[in-house]
Short mmCIF file of C-alpha atoms and ligand atoms in Angstrom, two decimals:
data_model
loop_
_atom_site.label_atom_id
_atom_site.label_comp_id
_atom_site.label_asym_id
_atom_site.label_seq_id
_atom_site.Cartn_x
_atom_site.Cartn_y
_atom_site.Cartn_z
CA UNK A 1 26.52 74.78 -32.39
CA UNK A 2 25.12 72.33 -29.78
CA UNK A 3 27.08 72.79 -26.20
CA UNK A 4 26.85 70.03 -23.65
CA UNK A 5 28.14 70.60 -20.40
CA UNK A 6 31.17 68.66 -19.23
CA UNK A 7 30.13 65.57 -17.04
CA UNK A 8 32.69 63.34 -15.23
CA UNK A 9 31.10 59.89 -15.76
CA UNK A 10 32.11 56.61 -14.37
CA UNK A 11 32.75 55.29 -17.22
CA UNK A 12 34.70 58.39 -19.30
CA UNK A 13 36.80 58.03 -16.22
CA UNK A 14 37.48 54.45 -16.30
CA UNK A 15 38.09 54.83 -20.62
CA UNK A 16 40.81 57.09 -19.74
CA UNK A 17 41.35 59.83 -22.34
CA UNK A 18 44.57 58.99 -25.31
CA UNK A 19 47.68 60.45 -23.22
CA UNK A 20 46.07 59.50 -19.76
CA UNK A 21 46.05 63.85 -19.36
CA UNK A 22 43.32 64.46 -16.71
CA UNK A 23 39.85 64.10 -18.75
CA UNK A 24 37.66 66.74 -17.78
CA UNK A 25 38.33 70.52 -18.44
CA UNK A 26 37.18 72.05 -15.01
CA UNK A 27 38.73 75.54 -14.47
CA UNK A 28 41.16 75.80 -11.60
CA UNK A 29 38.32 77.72 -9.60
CA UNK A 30 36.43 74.81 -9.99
CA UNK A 31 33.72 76.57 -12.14
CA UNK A 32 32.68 74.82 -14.96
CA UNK A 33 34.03 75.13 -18.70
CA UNK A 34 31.60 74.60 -21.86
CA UNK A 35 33.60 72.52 -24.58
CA UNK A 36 31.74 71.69 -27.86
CA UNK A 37 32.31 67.93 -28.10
CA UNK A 38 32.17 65.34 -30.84
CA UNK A 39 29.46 62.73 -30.79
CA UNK A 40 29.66 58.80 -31.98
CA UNK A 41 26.25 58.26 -32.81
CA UNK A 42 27.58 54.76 -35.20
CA UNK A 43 30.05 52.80 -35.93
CA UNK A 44 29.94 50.15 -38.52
CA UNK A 45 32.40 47.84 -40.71
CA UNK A 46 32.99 48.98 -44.57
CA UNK A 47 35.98 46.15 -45.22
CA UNK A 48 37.43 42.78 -43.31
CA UNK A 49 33.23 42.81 -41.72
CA UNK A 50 32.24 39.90 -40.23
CA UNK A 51 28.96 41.65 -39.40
CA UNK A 52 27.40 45.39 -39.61
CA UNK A 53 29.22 45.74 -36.42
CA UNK A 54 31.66 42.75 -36.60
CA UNK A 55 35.32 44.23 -38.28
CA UNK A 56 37.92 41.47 -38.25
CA UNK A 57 41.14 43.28 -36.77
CA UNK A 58 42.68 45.08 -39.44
CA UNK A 59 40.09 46.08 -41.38
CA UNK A 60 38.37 49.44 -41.10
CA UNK A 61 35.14 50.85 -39.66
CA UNK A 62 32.81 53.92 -40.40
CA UNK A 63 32.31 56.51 -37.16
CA UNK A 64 29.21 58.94 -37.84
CA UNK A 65 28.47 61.57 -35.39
CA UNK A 66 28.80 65.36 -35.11
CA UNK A 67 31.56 67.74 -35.00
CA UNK A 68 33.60 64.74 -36.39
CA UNK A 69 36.47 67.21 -38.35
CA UNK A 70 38.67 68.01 -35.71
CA UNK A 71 38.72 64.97 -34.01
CA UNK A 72 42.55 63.53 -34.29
CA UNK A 73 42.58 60.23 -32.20
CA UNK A 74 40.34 57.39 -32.22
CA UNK A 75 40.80 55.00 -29.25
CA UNK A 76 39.19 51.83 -28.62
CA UNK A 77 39.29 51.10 -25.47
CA UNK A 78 38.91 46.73 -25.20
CA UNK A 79 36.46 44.96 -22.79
CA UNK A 80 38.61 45.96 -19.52
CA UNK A 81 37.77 49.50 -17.85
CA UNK A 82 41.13 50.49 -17.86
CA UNK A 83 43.36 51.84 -19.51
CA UNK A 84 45.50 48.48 -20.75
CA UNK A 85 43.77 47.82 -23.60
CA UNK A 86 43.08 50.93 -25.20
CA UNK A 87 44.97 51.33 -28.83
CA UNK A 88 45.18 54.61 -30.70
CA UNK A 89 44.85 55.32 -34.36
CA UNK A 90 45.37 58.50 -35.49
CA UNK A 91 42.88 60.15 -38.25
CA UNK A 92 41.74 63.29 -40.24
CA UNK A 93 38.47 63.12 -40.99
CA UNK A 94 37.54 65.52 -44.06
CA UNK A 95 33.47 65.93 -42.98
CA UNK A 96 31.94 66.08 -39.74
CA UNK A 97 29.84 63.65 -39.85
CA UNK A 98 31.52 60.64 -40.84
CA UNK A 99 35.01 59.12 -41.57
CA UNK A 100 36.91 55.45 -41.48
CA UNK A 101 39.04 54.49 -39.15
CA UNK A 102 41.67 51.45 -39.32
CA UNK A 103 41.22 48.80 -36.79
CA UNK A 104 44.87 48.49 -35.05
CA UNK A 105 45.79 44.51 -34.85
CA UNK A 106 45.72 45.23 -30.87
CA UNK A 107 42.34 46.38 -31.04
CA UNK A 108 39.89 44.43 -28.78
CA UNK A 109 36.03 44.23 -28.44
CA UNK A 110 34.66 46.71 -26.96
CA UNK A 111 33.34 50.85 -27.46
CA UNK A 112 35.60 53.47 -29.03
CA UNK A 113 35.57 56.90 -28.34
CA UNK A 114 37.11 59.72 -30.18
CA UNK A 115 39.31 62.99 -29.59
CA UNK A 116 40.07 66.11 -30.56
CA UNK A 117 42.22 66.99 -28.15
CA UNK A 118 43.83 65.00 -25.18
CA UNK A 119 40.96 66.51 -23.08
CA UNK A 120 38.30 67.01 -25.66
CA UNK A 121 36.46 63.38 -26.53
CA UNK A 122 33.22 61.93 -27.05
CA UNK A 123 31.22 59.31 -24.57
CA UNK A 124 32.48 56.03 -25.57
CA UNK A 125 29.86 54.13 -28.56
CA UNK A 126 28.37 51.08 -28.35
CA UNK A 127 30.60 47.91 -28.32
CA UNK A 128 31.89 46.81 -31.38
CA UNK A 129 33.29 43.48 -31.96
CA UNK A 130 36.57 43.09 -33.36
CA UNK A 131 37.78 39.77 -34.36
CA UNK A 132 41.31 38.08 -35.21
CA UNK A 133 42.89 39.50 -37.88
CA UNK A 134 42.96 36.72 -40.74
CA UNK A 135 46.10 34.46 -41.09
CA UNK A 136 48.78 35.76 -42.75
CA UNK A 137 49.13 34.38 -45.94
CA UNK A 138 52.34 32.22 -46.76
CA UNK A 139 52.79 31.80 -50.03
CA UNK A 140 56.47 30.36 -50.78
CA UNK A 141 55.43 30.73 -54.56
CA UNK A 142 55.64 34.06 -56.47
CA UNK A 143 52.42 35.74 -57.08
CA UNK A 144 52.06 38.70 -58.24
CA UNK A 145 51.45 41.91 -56.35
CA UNK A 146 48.52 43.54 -55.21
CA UNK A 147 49.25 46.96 -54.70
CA UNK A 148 49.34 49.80 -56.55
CA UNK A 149 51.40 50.51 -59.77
CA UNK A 150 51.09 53.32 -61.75
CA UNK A 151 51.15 52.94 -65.91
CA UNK A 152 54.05 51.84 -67.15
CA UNK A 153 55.68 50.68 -63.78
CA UNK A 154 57.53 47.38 -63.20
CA UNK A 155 55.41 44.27 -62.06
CA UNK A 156 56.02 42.81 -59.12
CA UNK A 157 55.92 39.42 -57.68
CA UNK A 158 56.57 38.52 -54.08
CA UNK A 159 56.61 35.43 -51.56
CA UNK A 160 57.69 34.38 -47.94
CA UNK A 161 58.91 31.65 -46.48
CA UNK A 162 56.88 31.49 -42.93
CA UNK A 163 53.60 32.87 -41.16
CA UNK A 164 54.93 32.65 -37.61
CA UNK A 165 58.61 33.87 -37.00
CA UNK A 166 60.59 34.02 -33.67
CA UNK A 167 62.87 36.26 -32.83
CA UNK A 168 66.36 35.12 -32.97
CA UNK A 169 64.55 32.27 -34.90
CA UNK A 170 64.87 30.72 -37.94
CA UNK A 171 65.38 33.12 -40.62
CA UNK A 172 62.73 34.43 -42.85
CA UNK A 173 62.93 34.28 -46.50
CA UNK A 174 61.08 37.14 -48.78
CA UNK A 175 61.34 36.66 -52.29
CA UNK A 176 60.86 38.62 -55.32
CA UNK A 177 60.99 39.40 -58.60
CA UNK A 178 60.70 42.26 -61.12
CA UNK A 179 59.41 41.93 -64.37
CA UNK A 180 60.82 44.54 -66.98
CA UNK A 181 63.49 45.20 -69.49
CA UNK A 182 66.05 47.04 -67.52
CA UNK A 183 67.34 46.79 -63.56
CA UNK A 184 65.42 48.97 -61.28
CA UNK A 185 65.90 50.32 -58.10
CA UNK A 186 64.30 48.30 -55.53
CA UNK A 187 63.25 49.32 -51.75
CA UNK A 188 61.93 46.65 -49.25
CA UNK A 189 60.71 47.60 -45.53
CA UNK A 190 59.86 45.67 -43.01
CA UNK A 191 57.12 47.00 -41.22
CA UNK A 192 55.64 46.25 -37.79
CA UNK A 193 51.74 46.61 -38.81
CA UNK A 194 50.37 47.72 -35.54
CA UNK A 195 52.42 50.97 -35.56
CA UNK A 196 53.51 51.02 -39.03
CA UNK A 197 57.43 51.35 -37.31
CA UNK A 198 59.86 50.51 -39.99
CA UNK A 199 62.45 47.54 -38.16
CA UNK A 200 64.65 47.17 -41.21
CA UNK A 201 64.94 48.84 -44.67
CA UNK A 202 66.84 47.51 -47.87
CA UNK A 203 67.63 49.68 -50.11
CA UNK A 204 68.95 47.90 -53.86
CA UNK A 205 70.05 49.99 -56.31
CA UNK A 206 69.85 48.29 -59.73
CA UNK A 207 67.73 44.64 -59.23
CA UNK A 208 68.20 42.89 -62.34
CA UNK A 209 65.22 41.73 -64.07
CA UNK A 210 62.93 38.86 -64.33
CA UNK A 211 64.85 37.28 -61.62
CA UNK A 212 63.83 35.98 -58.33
CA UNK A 213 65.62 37.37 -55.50
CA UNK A 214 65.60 36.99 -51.90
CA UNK A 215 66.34 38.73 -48.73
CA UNK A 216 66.64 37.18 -45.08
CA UNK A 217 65.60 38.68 -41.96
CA UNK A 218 67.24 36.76 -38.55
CA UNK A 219 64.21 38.11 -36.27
CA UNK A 220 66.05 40.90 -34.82
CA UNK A 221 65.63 44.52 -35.05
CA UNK A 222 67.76 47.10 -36.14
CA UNK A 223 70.43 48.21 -33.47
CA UNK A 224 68.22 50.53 -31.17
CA UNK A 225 65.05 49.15 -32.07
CA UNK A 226 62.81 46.50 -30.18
CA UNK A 227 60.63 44.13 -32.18
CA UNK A 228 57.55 44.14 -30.77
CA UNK A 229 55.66 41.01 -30.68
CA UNK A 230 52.66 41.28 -33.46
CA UNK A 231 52.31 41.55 -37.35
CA UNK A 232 54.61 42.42 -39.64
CA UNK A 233 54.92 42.55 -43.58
CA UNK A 234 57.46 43.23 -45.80
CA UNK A 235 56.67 46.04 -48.45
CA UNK A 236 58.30 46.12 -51.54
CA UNK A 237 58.81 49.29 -53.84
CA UNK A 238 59.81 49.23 -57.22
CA UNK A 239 60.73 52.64 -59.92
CA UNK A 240 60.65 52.38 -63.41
CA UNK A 241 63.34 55.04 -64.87
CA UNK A 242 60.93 57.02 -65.72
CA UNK A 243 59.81 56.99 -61.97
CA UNK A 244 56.62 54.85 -62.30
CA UNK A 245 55.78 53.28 -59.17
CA UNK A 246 55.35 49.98 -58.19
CA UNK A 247 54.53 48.54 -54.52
CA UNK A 248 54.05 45.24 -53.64
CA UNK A 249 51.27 45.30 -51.33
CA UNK A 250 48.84 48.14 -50.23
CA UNK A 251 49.69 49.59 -47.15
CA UNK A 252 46.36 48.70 -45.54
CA UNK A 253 47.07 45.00 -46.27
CA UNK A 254 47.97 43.23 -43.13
CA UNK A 255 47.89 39.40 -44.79
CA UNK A 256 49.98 39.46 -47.96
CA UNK A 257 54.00 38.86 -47.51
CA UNK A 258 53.30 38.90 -43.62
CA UNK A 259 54.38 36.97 -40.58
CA UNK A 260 53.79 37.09 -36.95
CA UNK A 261 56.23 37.31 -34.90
CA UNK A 262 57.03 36.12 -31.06
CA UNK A 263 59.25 36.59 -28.46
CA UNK A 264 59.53 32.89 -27.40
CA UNK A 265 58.69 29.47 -28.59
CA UNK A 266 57.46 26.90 -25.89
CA UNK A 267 60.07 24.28 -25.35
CA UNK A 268 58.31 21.17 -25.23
CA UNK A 269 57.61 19.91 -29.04
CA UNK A 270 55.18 17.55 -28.62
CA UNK A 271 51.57 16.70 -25.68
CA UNK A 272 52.45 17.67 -22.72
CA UNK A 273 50.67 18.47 -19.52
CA UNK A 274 51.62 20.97 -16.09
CA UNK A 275 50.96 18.07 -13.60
CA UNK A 276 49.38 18.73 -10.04
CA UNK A 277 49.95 21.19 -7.36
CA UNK A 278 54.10 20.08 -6.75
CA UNK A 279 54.76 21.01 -10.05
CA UNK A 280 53.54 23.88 -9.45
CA UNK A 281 56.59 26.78 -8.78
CA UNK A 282 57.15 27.10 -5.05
CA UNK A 283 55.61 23.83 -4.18
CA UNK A 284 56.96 21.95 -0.68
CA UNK A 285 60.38 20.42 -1.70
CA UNK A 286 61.26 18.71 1.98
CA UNK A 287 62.46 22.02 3.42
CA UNK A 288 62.68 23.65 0.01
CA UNK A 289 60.73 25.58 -2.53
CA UNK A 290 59.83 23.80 -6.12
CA UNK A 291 62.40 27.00 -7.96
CA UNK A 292 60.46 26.21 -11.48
CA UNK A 293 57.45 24.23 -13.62
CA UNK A 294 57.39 20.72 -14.43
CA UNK A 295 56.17 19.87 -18.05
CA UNK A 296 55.35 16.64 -18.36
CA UNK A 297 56.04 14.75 -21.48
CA UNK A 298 56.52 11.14 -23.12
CA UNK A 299 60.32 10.57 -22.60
CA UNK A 300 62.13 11.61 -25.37
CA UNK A 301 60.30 14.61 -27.09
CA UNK A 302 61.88 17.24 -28.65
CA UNK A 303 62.86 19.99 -26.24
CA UNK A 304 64.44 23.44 -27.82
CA UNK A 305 65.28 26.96 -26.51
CA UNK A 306 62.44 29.18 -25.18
CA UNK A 307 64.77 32.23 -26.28
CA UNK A 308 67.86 32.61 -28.02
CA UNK A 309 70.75 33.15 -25.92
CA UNK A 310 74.19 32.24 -25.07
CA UNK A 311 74.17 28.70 -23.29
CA UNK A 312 76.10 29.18 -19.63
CA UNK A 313 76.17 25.90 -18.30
CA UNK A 314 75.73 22.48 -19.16
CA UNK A 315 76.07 19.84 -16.91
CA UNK A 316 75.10 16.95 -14.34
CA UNK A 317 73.07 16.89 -10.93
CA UNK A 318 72.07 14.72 -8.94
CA UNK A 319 68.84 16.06 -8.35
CA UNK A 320 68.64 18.48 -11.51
CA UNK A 321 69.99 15.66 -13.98
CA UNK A 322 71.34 16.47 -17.11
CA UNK A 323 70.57 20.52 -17.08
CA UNK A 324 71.37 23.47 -19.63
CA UNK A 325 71.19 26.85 -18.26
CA UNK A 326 70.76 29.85 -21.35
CA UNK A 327 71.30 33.65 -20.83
CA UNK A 328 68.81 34.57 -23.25
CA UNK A 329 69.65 37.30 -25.49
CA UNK A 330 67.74 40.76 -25.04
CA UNK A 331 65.98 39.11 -22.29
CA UNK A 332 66.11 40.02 -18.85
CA UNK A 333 65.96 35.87 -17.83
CA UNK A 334 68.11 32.64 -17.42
CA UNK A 335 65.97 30.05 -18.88
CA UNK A 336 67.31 26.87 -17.14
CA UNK A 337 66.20 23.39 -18.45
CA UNK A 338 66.65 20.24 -16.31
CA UNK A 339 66.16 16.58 -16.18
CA UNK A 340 67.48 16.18 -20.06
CA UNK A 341 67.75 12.57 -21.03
CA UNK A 342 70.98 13.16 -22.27
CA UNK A 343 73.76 15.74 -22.10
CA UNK A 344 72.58 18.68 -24.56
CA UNK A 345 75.42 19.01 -27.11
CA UNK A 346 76.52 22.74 -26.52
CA UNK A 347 79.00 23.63 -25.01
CA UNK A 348 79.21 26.92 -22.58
CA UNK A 349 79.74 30.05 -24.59
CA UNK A 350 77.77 28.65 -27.43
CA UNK A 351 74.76 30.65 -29.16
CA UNK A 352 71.00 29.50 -29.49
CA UNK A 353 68.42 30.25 -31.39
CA UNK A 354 65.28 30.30 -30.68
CA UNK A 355 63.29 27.11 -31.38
CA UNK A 356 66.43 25.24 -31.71
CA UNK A 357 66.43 21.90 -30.35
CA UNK A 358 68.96 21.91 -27.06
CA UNK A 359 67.72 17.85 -26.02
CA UNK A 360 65.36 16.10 -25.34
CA UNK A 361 62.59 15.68 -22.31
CA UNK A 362 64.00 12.40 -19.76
CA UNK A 363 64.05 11.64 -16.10
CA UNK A 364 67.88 12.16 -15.27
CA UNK A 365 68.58 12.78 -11.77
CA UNK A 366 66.05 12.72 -9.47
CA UNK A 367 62.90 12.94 -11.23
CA UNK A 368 59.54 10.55 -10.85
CA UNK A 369 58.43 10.52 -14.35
CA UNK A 370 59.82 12.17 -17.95
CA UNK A 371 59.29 15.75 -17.65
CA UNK A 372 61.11 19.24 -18.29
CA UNK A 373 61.55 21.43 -15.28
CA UNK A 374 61.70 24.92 -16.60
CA UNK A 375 62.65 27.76 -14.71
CA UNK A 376 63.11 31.07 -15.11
CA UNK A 377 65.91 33.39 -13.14
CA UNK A 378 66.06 37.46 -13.52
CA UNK A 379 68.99 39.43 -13.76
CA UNK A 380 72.21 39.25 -13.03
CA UNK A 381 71.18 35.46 -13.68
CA UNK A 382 70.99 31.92 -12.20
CA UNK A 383 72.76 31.57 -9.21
CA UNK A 384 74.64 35.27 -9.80
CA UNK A 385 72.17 37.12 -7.28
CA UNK A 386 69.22 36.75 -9.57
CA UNK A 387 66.02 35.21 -7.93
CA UNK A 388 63.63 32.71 -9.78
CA UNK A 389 60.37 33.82 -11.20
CA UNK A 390 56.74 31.52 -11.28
CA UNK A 391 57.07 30.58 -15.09
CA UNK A 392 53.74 29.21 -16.00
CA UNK A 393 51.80 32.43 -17.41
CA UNK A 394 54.68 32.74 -19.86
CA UNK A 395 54.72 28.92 -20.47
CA UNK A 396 50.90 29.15 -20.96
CA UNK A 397 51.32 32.14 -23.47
CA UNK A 398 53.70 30.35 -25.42
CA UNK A 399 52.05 27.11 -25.38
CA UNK A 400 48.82 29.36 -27.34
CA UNK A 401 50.90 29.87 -30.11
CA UNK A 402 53.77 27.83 -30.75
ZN1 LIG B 1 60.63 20.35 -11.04
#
């Protein structure tokens, strides 16, 4: 066996090792230990390739080398040379020379590197570019499974109402039916794909045949459990009484009966634009400091809740205008909305959801020109002791996808 002397490089130190544990195994006397290592020598795509070296995020890539069998942890470690980006799947090779590896949905461009051990890794590979993971595929229509059935199991069909869900949203419809002669029990999961964390289970005990059926998921987890922003898919599981199998998807599929999911939906429905520098958060107010954004829009677009939450206040300023302030539910914020054209119609005490229209973008108050101004308090809350925060990288990240 090939030994290669521990080096500390730049760059191993930068692509910090899967726990963040200190990377290089010097002995306490500062002597030097001799650690057979694995070696990347390739990496290419075998399914969702966009290229030899192109994987669309998802999909799953080949890693030859040496000494590949004990390695454990695959981490790709993302453009940036820190630590942020890195994602970690988790593998047992079978040979030493080669095996697949799933692409996490996190995964970014960039060189993996992989570990037997929290101190025991290779040099990082070449970069690999990973790609978005393809749409997820709404289909409100039944189709029938994909997955794997063995003989004589039920067939499946499946279907879901949306591709982009937010949480404390509008609900999400999955629908299915089993085709057979006699009720079946039926198990659903809801999965988050990027860690394969289960947020809700459904467990029916005797689904009646040939049937379509449908379950509902509100866009919030379990009590206990956060839902991550990301991809998720419900999995379906069907057993024949003679225990034939039937699932409704393979668990490498990332596209079929999926959604993706989001914390927050950007309030203004409809063009809009950030303005100049005083609409900028902590612009010169005449002795004061701007407290939010301005989001300009044509007077009158559709304005709904950011995050779901319980409304607090809802009233009239002279300056602020018609304003709605929200204590947004598993959210450390106030979102606070101002300038309204009219007087929202909730009342304090009552629940939004996300996405939900609360008004509509005006000039009430004192306001040059329709706009929203959006801001964004921390705990204990708006005007409670909490202090405003610069909204506008969160407006910008929800303005990318909703
Ligand atoms: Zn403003």
């Amino acid at each position: 066996m090939t030994l290669r002397k521990r080096s500390f490089s730049a760059l191993a130190l930068a692509l910090a090792a899967p726990s963040g544990a200190a990377q290089a195994a010097e002995t306490s006397s500062g002597g030097t230990e001799y650690t057979p290592l694995p070696v990347v020598s390739g990496v290419k795509c075998t399914s969702m390739c966009s290229g030899k070296t192109r994987v669309q995020a998802g999909g799953t890539v080949r890693v030859a080398g040496k000494r590949l069998r004990d390695v454990r942890t695959v981490v790709f470690h993302g453009s940036e040379r820190t630590k942020r980006d890195n994602v970690h799947v988790r593998v047992r090779p079978k040979d030493s020379r080669s095996f697949r590896a799933k692409v996490p949905l996190a995964a970014k461009t960039g060189p993996l590197s992989v570990w037997k051990s929290k101190t025991v890794g290779s040099e990082p590979s070449s970069s690999i570019a990973v790609l978005p993971p393809p749409p997820p595929e709404r289909s409100a229509e039944l189709t029938p499974s994909t997955g794997p059935r063995d003989p004589g199991a039920p067939q499946l069909e499946t279907g879901i109402s949306a591709g982009k869900v937010f949480f404390a949203g509008t609900k999400v419809r999955f629908s299915y039916r089993v085709n057979g002669t006699e009720p079946v029990p039926v198990q659903i999961e809801l999965v988050h794909v990027e860690d394969e964390l289960i947020v809700r289970r459904w467990q029916i005990d005797a689904v009646e045949p040939n049937t379509v059926h449908t379950i509902r998921w509100a866009g919030k987890p379990a009590p206990g459990l956060r839902a991550s922003a990301g991809r998720y898919v419900f999995r379906m599981t069907a057993q024949s009484s003679d225990g034939a199998l039937a699932r409704s998807s393979s668990t490498s599929d990332a596209t079929r009966d999926a959604f993706d999911f989001y914390g927050h939906k950007f309030p203004v429905r409809g063009r809009h634009n950030y303005g100049e520098a005083g609409a900028r958060f902590g612009a010169g107010r005449g002795g004061r400091s701007h407290q939010g954004q301005d989001v300009f829009a044509r007077c009158g677009t559709r304005m709904v809740a950011a995050r779901a939450g319980t409304v607090k206040f809802n009233q009239y300023h002279s300056a602020a205008g018609y304003y709605l302030v929200v204590d947004g539910y598993k959210s450390d914020y106030d979102y606070v909305y101002m300038h309204l054209q009219e007087r929202s119609p909730f009342k304090p005490g009552d629940h939004v959801r996300t996405g939900q229209m609360i008004g509509r973008v005006g000039d009430s108050g004192n306001a040059s020109g329709c706009h929203l101004h959006y801001e964004m308090w921390n705990a204990p809350g708006w005007y409670r002791g909490g202090n405003p925060i610069d909204p506008l990288r969160y407006l910008k990240g929800w303005d990318s996808w909703s």
